[in-house]
PDB file of C-alpha atoms in Angstrom:
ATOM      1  CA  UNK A   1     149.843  48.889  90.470  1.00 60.00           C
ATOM      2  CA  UNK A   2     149.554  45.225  90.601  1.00 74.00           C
ATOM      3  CA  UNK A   3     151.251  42.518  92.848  1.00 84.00           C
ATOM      4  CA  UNK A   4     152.723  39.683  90.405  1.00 87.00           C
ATOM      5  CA  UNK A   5     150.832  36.324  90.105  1.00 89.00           C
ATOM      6  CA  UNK A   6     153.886  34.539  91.856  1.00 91.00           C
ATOM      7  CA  UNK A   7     153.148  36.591  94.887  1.00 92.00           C
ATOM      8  CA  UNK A   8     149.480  36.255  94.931  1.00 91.00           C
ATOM      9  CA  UNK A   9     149.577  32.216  94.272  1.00 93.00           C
ATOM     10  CA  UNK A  10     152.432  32.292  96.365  1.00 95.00           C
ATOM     11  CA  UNK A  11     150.792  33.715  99.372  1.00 95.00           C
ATOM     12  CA  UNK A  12     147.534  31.374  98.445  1.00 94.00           C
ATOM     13  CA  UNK A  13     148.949  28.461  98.517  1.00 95.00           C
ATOM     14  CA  UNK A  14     150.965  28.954 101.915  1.00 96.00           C
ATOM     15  CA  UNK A  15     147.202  29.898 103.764  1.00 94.00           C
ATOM     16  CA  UNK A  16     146.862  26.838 102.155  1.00 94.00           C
ATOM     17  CA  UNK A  17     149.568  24.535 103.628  1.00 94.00           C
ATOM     18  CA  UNK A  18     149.079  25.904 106.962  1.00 93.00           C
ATOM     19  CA  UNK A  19     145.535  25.050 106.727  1.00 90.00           C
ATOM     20  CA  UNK A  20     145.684  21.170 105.560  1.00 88.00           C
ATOM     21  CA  UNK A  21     149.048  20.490 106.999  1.00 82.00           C
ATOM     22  CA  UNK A  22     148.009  19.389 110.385  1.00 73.00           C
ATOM     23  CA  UNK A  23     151.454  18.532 111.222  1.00 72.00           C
ATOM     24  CA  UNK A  24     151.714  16.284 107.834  1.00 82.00           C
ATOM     25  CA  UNK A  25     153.105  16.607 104.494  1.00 87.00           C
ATOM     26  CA  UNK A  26     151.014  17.970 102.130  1.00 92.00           C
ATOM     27  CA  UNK A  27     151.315  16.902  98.278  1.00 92.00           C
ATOM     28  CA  UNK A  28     151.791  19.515  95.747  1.00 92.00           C
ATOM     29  CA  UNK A  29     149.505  18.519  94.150  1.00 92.00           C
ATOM     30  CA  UNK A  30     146.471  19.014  96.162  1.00 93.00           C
ATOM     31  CA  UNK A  31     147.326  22.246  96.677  1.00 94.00           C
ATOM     32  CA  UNK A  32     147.215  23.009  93.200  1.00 94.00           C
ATOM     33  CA  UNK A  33     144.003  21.432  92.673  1.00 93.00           C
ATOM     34  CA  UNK A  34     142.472  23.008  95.353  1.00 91.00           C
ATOM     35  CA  UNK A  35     143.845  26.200  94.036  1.00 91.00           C
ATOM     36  CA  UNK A  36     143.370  25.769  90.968  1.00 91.00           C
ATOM     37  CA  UNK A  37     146.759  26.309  90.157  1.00 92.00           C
ATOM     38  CA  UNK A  38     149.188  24.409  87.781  1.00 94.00           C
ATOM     39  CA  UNK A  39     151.662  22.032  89.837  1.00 93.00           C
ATOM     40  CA  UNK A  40     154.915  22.986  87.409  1.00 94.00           C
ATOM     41  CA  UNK A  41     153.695  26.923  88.673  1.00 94.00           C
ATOM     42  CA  UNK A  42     153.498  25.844  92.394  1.00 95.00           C
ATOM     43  CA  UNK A  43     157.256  23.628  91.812  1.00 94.00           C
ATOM     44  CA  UNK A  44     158.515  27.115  90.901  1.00 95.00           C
ATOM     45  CA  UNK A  45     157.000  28.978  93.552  1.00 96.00           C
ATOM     46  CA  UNK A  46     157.474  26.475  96.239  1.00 96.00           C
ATOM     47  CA  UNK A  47     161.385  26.024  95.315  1.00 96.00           C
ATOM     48  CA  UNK A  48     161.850  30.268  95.810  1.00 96.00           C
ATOM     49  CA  UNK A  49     159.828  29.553  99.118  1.00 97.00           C
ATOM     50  CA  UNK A  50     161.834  26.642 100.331  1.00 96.00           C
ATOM     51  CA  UNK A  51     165.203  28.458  99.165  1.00 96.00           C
ATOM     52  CA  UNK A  52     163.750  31.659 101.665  1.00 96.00           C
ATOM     53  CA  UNK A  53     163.447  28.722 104.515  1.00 96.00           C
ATOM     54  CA  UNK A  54     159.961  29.177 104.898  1.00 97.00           C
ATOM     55  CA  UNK A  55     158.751  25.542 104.013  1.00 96.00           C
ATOM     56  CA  UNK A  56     160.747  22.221 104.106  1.00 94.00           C
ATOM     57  CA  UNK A  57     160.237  19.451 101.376  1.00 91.00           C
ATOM     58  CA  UNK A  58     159.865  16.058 101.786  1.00 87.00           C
ATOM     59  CA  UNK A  59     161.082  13.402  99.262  1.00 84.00           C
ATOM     60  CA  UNK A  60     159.153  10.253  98.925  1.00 78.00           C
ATOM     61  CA  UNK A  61     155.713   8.445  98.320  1.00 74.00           C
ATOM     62  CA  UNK A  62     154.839   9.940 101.225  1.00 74.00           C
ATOM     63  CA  UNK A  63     156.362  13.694 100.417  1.00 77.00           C
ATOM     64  CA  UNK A  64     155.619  16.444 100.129  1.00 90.00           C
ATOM     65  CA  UNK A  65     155.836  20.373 101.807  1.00 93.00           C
ATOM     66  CA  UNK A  66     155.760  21.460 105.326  1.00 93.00           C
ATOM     67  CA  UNK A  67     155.900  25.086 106.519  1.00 95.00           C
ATOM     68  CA  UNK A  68     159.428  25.401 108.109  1.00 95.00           C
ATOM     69  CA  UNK A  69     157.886  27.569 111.550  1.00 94.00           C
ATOM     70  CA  UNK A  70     154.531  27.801 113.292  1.00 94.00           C
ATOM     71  CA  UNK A  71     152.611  29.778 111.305  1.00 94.00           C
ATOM     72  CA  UNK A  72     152.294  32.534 114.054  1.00 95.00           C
ATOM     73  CA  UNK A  73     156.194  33.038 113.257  1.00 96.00           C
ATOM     74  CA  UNK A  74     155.829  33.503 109.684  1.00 97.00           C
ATOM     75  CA  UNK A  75     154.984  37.059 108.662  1.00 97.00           C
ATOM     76  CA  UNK A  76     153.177  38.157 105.335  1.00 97.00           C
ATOM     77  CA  UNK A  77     156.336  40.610 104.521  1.00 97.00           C
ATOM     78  CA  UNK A  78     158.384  38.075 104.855  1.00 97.00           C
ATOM     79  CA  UNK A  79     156.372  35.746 102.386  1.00 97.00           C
ATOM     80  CA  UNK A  80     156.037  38.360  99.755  1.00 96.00           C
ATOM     81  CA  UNK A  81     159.459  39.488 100.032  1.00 96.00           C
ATOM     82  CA  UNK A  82     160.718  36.405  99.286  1.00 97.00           C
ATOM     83  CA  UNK A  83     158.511  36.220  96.650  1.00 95.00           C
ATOM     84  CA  UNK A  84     158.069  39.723  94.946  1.00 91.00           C
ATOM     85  CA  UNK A  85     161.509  41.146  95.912  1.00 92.00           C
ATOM     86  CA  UNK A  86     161.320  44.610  98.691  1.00 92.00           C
ATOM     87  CA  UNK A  87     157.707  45.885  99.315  1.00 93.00           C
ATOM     88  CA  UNK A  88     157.939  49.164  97.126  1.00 92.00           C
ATOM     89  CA  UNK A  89     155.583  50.976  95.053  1.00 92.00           C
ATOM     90  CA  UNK A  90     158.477  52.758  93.240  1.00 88.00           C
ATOM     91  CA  UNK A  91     161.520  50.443  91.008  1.00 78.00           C
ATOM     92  CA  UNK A  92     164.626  50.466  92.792  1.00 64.00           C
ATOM     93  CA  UNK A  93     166.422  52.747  89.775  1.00 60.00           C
ATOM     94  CA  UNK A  94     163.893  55.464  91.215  1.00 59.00           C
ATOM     95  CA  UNK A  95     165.458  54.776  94.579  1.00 56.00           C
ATOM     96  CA  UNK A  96     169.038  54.559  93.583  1.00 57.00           C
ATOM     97  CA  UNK A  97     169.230  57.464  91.814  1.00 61.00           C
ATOM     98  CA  UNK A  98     168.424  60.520  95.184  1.00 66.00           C
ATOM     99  CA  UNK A  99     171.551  61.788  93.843  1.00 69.00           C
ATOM    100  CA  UNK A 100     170.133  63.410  90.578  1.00 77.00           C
ATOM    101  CA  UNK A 101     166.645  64.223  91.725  1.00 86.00           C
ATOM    102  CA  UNK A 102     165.236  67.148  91.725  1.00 89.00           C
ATOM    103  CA  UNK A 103     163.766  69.631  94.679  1.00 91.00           C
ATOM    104  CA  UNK A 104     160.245  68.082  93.500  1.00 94.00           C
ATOM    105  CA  UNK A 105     161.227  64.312  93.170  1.00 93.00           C
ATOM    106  CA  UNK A 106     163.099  64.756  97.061  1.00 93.00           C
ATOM    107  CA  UNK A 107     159.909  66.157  97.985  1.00 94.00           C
ATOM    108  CA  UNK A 108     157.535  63.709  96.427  1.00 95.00           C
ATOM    109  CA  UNK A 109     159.558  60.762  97.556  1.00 94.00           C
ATOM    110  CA  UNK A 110     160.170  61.776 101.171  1.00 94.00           C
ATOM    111  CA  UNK A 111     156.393  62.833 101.484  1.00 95.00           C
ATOM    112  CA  UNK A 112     154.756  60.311  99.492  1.00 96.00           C
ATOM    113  CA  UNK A 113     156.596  56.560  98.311  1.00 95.00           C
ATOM    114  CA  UNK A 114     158.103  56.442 101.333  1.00 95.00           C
ATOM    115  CA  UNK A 115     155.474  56.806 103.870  1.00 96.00           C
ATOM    116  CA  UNK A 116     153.788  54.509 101.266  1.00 96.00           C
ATOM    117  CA  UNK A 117     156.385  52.220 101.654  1.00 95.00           C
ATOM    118  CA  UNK A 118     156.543  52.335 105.209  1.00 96.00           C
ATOM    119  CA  UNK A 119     152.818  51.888 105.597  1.00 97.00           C
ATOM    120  CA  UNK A 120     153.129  49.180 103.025  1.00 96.00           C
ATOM    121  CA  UNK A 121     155.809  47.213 104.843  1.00 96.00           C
ATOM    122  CA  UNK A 122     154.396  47.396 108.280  1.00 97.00           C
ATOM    123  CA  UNK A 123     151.076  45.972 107.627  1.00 97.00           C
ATOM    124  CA  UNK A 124     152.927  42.769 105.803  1.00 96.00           C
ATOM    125  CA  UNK A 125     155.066  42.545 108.699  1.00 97.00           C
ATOM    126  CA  UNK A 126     152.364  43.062 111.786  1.00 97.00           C
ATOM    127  CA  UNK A 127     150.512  40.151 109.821  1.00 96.00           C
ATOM    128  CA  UNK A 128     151.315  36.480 110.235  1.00 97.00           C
ATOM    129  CA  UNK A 129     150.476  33.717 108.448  1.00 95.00           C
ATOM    130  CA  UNK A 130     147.957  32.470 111.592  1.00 94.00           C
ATOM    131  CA  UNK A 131     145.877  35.727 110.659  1.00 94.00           C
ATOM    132  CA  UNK A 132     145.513  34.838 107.392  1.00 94.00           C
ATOM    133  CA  UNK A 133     144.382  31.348 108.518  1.00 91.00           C
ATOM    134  CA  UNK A 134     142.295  32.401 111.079  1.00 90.00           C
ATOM    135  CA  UNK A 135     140.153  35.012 108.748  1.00 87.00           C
ATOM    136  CA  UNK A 136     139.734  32.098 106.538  1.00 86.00           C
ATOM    137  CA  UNK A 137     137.735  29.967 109.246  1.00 85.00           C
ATOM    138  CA  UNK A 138     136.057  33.214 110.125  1.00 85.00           C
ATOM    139  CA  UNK A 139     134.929  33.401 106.386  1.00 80.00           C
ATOM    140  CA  UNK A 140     134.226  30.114 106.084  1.00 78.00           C
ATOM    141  CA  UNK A 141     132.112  30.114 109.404  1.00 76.00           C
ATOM    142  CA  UNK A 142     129.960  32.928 108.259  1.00 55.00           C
ATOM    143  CA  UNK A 143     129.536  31.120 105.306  1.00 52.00           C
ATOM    144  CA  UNK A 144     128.444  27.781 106.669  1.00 46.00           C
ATOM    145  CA  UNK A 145     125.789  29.950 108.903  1.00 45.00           C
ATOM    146  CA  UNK A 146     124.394  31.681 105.981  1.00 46.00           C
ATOM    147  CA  UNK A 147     124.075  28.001 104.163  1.00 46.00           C
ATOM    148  CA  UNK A 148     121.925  26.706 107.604  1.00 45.00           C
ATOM    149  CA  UNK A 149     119.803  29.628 107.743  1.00 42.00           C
TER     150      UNK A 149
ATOM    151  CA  UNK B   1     153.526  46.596  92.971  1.00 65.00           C
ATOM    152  CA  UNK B   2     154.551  49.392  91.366  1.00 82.00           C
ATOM    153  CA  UNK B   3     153.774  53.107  90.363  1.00 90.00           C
ATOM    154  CA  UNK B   4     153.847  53.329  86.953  1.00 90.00           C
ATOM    155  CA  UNK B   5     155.651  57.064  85.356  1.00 91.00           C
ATOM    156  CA  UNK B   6     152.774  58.336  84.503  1.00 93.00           C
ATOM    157  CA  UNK B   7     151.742  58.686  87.967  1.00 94.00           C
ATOM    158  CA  UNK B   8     155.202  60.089  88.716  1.00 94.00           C
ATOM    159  CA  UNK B   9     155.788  62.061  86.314  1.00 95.00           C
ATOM    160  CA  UNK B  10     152.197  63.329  86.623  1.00 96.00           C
ATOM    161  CA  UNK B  11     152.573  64.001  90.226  1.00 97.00           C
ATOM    162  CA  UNK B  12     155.864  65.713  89.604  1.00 96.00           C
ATOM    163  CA  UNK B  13     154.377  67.933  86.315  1.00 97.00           C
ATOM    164  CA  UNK B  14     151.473  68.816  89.134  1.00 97.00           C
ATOM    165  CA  UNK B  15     153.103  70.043  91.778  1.00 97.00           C
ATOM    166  CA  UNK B  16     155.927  72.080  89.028  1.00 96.00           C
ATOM    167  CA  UNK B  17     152.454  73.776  88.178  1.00 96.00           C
ATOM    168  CA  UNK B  18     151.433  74.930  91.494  1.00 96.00           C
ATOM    169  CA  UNK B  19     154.604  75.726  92.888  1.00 95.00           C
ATOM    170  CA  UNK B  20     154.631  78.224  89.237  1.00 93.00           C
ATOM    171  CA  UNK B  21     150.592  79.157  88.979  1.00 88.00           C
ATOM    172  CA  UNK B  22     151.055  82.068  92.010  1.00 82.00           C
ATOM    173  CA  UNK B  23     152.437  83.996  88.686  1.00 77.00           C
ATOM    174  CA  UNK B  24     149.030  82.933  86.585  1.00 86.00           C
ATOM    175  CA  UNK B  25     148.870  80.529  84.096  1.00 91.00           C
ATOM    176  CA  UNK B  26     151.662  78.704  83.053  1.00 94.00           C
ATOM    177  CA  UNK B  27     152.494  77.143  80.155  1.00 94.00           C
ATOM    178  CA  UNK B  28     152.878  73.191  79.399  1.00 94.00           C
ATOM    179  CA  UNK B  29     156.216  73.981  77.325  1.00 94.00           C
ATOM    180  CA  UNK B  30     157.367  75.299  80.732  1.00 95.00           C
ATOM    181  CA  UNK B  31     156.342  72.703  82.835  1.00 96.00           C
ATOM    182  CA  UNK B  32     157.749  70.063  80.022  1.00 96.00           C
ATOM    183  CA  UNK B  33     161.032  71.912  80.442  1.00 96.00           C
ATOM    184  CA  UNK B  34     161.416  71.884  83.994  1.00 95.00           C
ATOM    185  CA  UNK B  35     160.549  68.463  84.441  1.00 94.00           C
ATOM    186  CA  UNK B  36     162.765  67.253  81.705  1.00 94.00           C
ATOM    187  CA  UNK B  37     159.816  65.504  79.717  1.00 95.00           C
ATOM    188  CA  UNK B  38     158.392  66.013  76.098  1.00 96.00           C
ATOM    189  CA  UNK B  39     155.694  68.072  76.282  1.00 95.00           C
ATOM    190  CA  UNK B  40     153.611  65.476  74.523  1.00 96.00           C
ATOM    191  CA  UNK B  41     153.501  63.364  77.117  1.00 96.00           C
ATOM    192  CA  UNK B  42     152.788  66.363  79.684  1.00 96.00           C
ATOM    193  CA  UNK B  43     149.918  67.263  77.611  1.00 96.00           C
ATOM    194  CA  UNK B  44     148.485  63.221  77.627  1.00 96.00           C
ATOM    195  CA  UNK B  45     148.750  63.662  81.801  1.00 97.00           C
ATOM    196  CA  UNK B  46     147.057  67.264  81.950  1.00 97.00           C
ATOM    197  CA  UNK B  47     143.814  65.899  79.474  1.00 97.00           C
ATOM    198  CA  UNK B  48     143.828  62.831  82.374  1.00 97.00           C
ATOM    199  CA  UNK B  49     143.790  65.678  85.245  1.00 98.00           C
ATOM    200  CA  UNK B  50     141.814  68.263  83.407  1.00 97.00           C
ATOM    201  CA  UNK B  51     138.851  65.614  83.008  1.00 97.00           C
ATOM    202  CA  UNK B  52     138.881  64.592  86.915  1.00 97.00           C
ATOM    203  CA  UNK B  53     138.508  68.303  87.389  1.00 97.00           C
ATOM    204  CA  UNK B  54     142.037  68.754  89.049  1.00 97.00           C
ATOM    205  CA  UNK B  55     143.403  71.311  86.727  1.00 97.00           C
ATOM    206  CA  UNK B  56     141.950  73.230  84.152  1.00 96.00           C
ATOM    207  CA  UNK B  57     143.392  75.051  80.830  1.00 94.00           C
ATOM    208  CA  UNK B  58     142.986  78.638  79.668  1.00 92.00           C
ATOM    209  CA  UNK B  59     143.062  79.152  75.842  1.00 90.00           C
ATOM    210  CA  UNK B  60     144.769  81.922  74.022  1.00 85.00           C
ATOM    211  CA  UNK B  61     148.098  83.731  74.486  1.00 81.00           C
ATOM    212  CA  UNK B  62     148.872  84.307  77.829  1.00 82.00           C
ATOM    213  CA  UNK B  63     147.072  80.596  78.024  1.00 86.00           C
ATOM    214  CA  UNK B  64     148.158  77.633  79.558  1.00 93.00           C
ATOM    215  CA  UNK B  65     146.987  75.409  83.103  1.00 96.00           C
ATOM    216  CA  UNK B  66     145.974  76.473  86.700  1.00 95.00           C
ATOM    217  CA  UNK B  67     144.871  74.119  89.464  1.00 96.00           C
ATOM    218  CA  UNK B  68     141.627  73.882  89.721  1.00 96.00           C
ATOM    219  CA  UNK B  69     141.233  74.142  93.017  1.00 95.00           C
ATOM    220  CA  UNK B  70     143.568  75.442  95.929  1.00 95.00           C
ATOM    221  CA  UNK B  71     145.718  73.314  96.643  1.00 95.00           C
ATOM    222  CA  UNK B  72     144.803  72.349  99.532  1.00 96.00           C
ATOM    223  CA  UNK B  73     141.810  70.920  98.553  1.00 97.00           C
ATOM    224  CA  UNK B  74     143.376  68.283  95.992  1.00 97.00           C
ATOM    225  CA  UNK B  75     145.259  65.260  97.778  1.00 98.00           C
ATOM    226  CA  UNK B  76     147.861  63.091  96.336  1.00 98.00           C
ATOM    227  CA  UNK B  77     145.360  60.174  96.359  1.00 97.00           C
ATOM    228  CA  UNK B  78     142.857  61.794  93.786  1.00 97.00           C
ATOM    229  CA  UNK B  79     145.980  62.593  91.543  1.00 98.00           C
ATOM    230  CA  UNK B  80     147.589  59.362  91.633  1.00 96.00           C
ATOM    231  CA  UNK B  81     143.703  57.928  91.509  1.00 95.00           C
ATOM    232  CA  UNK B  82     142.959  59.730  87.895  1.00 97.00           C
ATOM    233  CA  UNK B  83     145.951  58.699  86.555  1.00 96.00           C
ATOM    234  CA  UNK B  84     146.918  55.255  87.726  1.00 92.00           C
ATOM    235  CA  UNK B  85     143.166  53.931  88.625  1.00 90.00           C
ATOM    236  CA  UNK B  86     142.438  52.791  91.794  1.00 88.00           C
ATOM    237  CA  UNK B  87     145.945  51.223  94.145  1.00 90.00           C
ATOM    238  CA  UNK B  88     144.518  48.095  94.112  1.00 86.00           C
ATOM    239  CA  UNK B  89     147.360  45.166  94.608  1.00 88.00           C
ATOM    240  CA  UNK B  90     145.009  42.640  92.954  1.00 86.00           C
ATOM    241  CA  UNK B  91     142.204  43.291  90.174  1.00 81.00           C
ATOM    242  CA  UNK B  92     139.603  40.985  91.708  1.00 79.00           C
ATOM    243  CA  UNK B  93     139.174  43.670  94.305  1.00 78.00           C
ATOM    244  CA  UNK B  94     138.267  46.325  92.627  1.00 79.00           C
ATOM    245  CA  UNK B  95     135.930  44.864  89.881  1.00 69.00           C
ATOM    246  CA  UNK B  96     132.306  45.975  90.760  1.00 64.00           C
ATOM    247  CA  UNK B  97     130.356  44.317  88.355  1.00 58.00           C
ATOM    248  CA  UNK B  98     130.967  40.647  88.550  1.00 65.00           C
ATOM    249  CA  UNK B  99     133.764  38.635  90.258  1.00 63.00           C
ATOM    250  CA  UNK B 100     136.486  37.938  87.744  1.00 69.00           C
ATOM    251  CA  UNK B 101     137.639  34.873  89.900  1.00 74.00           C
ATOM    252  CA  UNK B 102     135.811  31.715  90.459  1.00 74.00           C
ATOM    253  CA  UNK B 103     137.558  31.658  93.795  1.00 76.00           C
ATOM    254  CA  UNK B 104     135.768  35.056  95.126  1.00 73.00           C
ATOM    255  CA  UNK B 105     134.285  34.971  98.542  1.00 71.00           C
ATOM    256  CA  UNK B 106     136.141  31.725  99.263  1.00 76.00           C
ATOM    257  CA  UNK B 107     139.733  33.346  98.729  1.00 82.00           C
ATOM    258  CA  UNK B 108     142.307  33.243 101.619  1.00 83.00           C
ATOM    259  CA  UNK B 109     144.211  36.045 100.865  1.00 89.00           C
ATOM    260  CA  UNK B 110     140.941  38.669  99.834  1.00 88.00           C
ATOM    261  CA  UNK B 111     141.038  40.167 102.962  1.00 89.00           C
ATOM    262  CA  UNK B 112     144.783  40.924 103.449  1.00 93.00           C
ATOM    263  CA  UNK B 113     144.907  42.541  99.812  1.00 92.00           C
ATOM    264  CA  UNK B 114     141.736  44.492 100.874  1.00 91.00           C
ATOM    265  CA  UNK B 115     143.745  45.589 103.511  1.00 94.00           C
ATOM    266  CA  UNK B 116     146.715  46.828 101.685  1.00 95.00           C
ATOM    267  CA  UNK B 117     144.586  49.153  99.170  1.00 94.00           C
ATOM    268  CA  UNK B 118     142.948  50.669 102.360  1.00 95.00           C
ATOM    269  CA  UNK B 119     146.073  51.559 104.084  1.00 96.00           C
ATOM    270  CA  UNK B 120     147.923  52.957 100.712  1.00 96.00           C
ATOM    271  CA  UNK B 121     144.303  55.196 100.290  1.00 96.00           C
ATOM    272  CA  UNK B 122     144.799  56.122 103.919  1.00 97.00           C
ATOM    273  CA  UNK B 123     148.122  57.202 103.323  1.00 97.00           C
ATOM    274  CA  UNK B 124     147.544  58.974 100.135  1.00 97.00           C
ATOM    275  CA  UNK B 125     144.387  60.896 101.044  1.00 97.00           C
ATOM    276  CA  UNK B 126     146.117  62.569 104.033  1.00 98.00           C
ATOM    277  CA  UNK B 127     148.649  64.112 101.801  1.00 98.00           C
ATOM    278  CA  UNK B 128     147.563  67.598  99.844  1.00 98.00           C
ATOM    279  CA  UNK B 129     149.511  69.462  97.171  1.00 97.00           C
ATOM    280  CA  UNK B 130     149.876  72.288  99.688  1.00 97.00           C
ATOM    281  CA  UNK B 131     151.922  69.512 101.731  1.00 97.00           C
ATOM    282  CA  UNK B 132     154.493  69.085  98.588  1.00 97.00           C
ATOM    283  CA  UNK B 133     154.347  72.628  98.110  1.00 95.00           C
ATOM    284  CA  UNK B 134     155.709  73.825 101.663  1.00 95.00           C
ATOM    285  CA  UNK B 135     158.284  70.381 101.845  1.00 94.00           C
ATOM    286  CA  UNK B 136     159.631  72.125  98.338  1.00 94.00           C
ATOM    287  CA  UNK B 137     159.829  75.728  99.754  1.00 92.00           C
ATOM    288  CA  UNK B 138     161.667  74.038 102.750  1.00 92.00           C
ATOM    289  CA  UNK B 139     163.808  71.960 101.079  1.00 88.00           C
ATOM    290  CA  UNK B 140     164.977  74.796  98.468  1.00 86.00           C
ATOM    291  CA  UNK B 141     165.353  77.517 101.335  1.00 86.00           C
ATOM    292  CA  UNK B 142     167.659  74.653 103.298  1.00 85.00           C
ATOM    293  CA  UNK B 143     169.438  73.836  99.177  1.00 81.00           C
ATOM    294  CA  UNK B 144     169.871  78.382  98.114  1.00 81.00           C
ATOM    295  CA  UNK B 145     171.389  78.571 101.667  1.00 81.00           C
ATOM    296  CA  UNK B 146     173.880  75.658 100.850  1.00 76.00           C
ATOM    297  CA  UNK B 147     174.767  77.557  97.959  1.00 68.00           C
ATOM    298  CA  UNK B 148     175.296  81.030  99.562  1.00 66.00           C
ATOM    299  CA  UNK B 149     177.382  79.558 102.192  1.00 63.00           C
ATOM    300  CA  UNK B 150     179.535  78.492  99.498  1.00 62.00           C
ATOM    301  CA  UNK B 151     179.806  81.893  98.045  1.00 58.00           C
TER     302      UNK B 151
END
């Protein structure tokens, strides 16, 4: 049960816009070289992104992305929806088909994928995109201390 | 992210076998009928949950599987745990030896995937067999009265 890469480099390299933005454009390709991810991946990942209105390209010397909100508006569902299609740990055929199922799938789905779901899909959407940039000073803080002493 | 059949159909074939093991043993041709799956690939989940100790098999006969425990005692999470491995959104979380990513303990987005495996365990270790067990008995009772009323 695996996220897909596009979601996790997705979701990497928006922590990482909202960290070196600073209220400027941020190449491309820094991002993918500080996440060590190719820029034709990021292009694809960043056009989905900018399609979903969550970042805002710039054309230009100059260019480059821009989230689209503050990243205390942004929330992580929202990101990995845009990216990974609905937060579900069952395919949507499974879904679609309550119709046909039997006493033990009804049971099994009301009792466990969707309370999986639901638990699932309110922790992406309680988090925003400031969390995830403020555990990421907290980590790197705790590093830097470590380093000193 | 997503469950893969064996752990549905596993969970499914599991709980067919305790809602039918208050009669004794039953038999994996059975439970492959019921479900509506070859009984090979019944038999490939019940090694999986025989080794994890969640049901065990009774030669001979009148053979066939019983839960190992009551089923109380065995949760969702265990099940879906021996046959999917652990919900983990990401692999670098749940690799104990050695980070697989150059980018450990620096990551961003660690945390927040650490975070989703936690709250699908949570969610999964508070459900039991016996839970999917009285939701079927209530759901059936609610589905034979349908019928009767049609009658």
């Amino acid at each position: 049960m695996k996220f897909s890469t596009k979601g996790r480099y997705g979701l990497r390299a928006m922590v990482d816009l909202a960290v070196n933005a600073r209220g400027e454009h941020v190449a491309l390709c820094s991002i993918a070289e500080r996440q060590g991810i190719s820029t034709n991946y990021l292009e694809q990942v960043f056009s989905v992104l900018r399609k979903s209105g969550l970042v805002k390209s710039v054309k230009g010397a100059q260019g480059g992305y821009i989230l689209a909100e503050a990243p205390s508006n942004i929330k992580i569902g929202r990101i990995l929806r845009a990216l990974e299609g609905p937060l579900s740990v069952t395919d949507e055929k499974v879904e679609d088909s309550n119709e046909n199922e039997t006493s033990i799938q009804h049971c099994i789905r009301t009792c466990v994928w969707d309370k999986m779901n639901e638990a699932l899909n309110d922790l992406a959407d309680s988090l925003t995109l400031e969390d995830l940039v403020d555990n990421y000073w907290k980590m790197l803080g705790v590093e830097e201390t470590m380093y000193y002493i | 992210m997503k469950i893969s059949t064996k752990g549905r159909y596993g969970l499914e074939a599991l709980v067919d076998l305790a809602i039918h093991s208050s009669e004794g043993c039953v038999s994996l041709k059975s439970i492959a009928e019921r479900c509506g799956r070859s009984e090979a690939y019944i038999l490939q989940i019940f090694l999986i949950l025989r080794r994890s100790g969640i049901i065990e098999s009774i030669r001979g006969a009148q053979g066939g599987y019983i839960l190992a425990r009551d089923c109380s005692q065995i949760t969702v999470g265990e099940v879906l745990t021996a046959l999917e491995g652990p919900l983990a959104p990401v692999a670098c979380i749940t690799h104990t030896t050695e980070p697989i990513c150059e980018r450990y303990g620096r990551c961003e987005t660690l945390g927040f995937w650490e975070s989703v495996m936690n709250t699908l365990n949570d969610v999964v270790n508070s459900i039991t067999i016996e839970d999917l067990l009285k939701c079927y008995q209530e759901h059936k009772a609610i589905e034979d009265n349908k019928i009767e009323y049609y009658i």
